[in-house]
Amino acid sequence: MTPKVALVTGATQGLGLALVEGLARRLTPEDTVYLTGRDPGRVSQAVAALPGGGARVRGETLDVADPEAADRLAARLRERHGGVDIVFGNAVMRVGPDDDPRAIVHAYAQVNNFGTTRVLRAFAPLLRDNGRLIVVASSLGTLHHLAPVLHDRFAGLSSLDEVDEQIAAWRDAVADGSARAGAWPGFVNIPSKIGQVAAVRALARRRREQDLARGILLAAVCPGMMNTATSAMWWDVSDAPTPAQAATALLNLAFDPVDPDHYGRLVRDGRVLPWAPERPER
């Protein structure tokens, strides 16, 4: 059997690190898990601190905010391995309650949204049969959390370029202060997560038939609330699962047989979250 190759972005701490540990445990010593992050020093420290056993863990620098970085790494993995089997897109720029959305939105969108579409473009073509490409998003990433007047911005998008255009329009509205007048929510996480899920949906529309025939899963996933320092800035997470506990459902999604209902959708604990509110019957 061909050794498996897995990769996690944003993997030097929290959920990303837990996913790397879980992948290494579930895979074999012949397999490789790539732990990636934007800071080479933190990547090296994270790899060195991991327990031994299971798959080999290799560190690679990947800053998804760099427009060329994902393509460069994908090219290296293609040369080394010929393809990839599991990819978790987990890189995220975190914001706190005291951050001014106008000041941070350009950097935020660059990582969370354009970084997501870069990962999808770079690694989807490398997926081998029975591969998995999973974007870590949130249950906030549905149209239920967006004003109805804005639903058409994200409904029915058919390409990653179209998703990027809508994210750029939202980003610019936040930066110039016109977002609230345009009905955008003040919490930047909501449109950003919707954009991530919309990106998965757009790519899935083009790949569904071919991917399902090859046993490939492309999906977004919500890990649920976790007990992390970032979440604690917003909510009481003292009773929430740890990143390692939250990672279990995501790893199951990567290793279980493909459920066609999950393809191109947002999944939480094995259940598909509806993308849009049902339209009332007339």
Short mmCIF file of N, CA, C and O in Angstrom, two decimals, residues 121 153-168 202 205-206:
data_model
loop_
_atom_site.label_atom_id
_atom_site.label_comp_id
_atom_site.label_asym_id
_atom_site.label_seq_id
_atom_site.Cartn_x
_atom_site.Cartn_y
_atom_site.Cartn_z
N ARG A 121 -7.53 25.55 -3.53
CA ARG A 121 -6.99 25.52 -4.90
C ARG A 121 -5.72 24.68 -4.98
O ARG A 121 -5.49 23.97 -5.96
N ARG A 153 -25.58 37.24 -1.63
CA ARG A 153 -24.14 37.44 -1.79
C ARG A 153 -23.39 36.10 -1.81
O ARG A 153 -22.35 35.98 -2.46
N PHE A 154 -23.92 35.11 -1.07
CA PHE A 154 -23.20 33.85 -0.92
C PHE A 154 -23.96 32.64 -1.45
O PHE A 154 -23.36 31.58 -1.64
N ALA A 155 -25.25 32.77 -1.67
CA ALA A 155 -26.03 31.64 -2.16
C ALA A 155 -25.73 31.38 -3.64
O ALA A 155 -25.74 32.30 -4.45
N GLY A 156 -25.44 30.13 -3.96
CA GLY A 156 -25.30 29.76 -5.36
C GLY A 156 -24.00 30.13 -6.02
O GLY A 156 -23.89 30.06 -7.25
N LEU A 157 -22.98 30.52 -5.26
CA LEU A 157 -21.69 30.84 -5.87
C LEU A 157 -21.10 29.57 -6.48
O LEU A 157 -21.15 28.49 -5.90
N SER A 158 -20.52 29.71 -7.67
CA SER A 158 -20.10 28.53 -8.41
C SER A 158 -18.59 28.43 -8.59
O SER A 158 -18.12 27.51 -9.26
N SER A 159 -17.82 29.34 -8.02
CA SER A 159 -16.36 29.26 -8.15
C SER A 159 -15.70 29.92 -6.95
O SER A 159 -16.30 30.78 -6.27
N LEU A 160 -14.46 29.54 -6.70
CA LEU A 160 -13.70 30.16 -5.63
C LEU A 160 -13.42 31.62 -5.93
O LEU A 160 -13.35 32.44 -5.00
N ASP A 161 -13.28 31.97 -7.19
CA ASP A 161 -13.10 33.38 -7.54
C ASP A 161 -14.31 34.21 -7.14
O ASP A 161 -14.17 35.34 -6.64
N GLU A 162 -15.51 33.68 -7.34
CA GLU A 162 -16.72 34.40 -6.94
C GLU A 162 -16.78 34.57 -5.43
O GLU A 162 -17.20 35.62 -4.93
N VAL A 163 -16.38 33.54 -4.70
CA VAL A 163 -16.34 33.64 -3.23
C VAL A 163 -15.36 34.73 -2.82
O VAL A 163 -15.67 35.58 -1.97
N ASP A 164 -14.18 34.74 -3.42
CA ASP A 164 -13.18 35.76 -3.09
C ASP A 164 -13.71 37.17 -3.37
O ASP A 164 -13.45 38.11 -2.60
N GLU A 165 -14.46 37.33 -4.45
CA GLU A 165 -15.01 38.65 -4.77
C GLU A 165 -15.98 39.12 -3.69
O GLU A 165 -15.97 40.30 -3.31
N GLN A 166 -16.82 38.22 -3.21
CA GLN A 166 -17.78 38.61 -2.17
C GLN A 166 -17.09 38.91 -0.85
O GLN A 166 -17.47 39.84 -0.13
N ILE A 167 -16.06 38.13 -0.53
CA ILE A 167 -15.31 38.40 0.70
C ILE A 167 -14.59 39.73 0.60
O ILE A 167 -14.56 40.52 1.56
N ALA A 168 -14.04 40.05 -0.56
CA ALA A 168 -13.36 41.33 -0.74
C ALA A 168 -14.33 42.49 -0.58
O ALA A 168 -13.98 43.52 0.02
N ALA A 202 -18.80 25.93 -3.19
CA ALA A 202 -18.52 26.30 -4.58
C ALA A 202 -17.61 25.28 -5.25
O ALA A 202 -17.85 24.86 -6.39
N ARG A 205 -19.41 21.92 -5.90
CA ARG A 205 -20.33 21.90 -7.04
C ARG A 205 -19.62 21.43 -8.30
O ARG A 205 -20.21 20.78 -9.17
N ARG A 206 -18.35 21.74 -8.43
CA ARG A 206 -17.57 21.38 -9.62
C ARG A 206 -16.99 19.98 -9.54
O ARG A 206 -16.68 19.37 -10.57
#
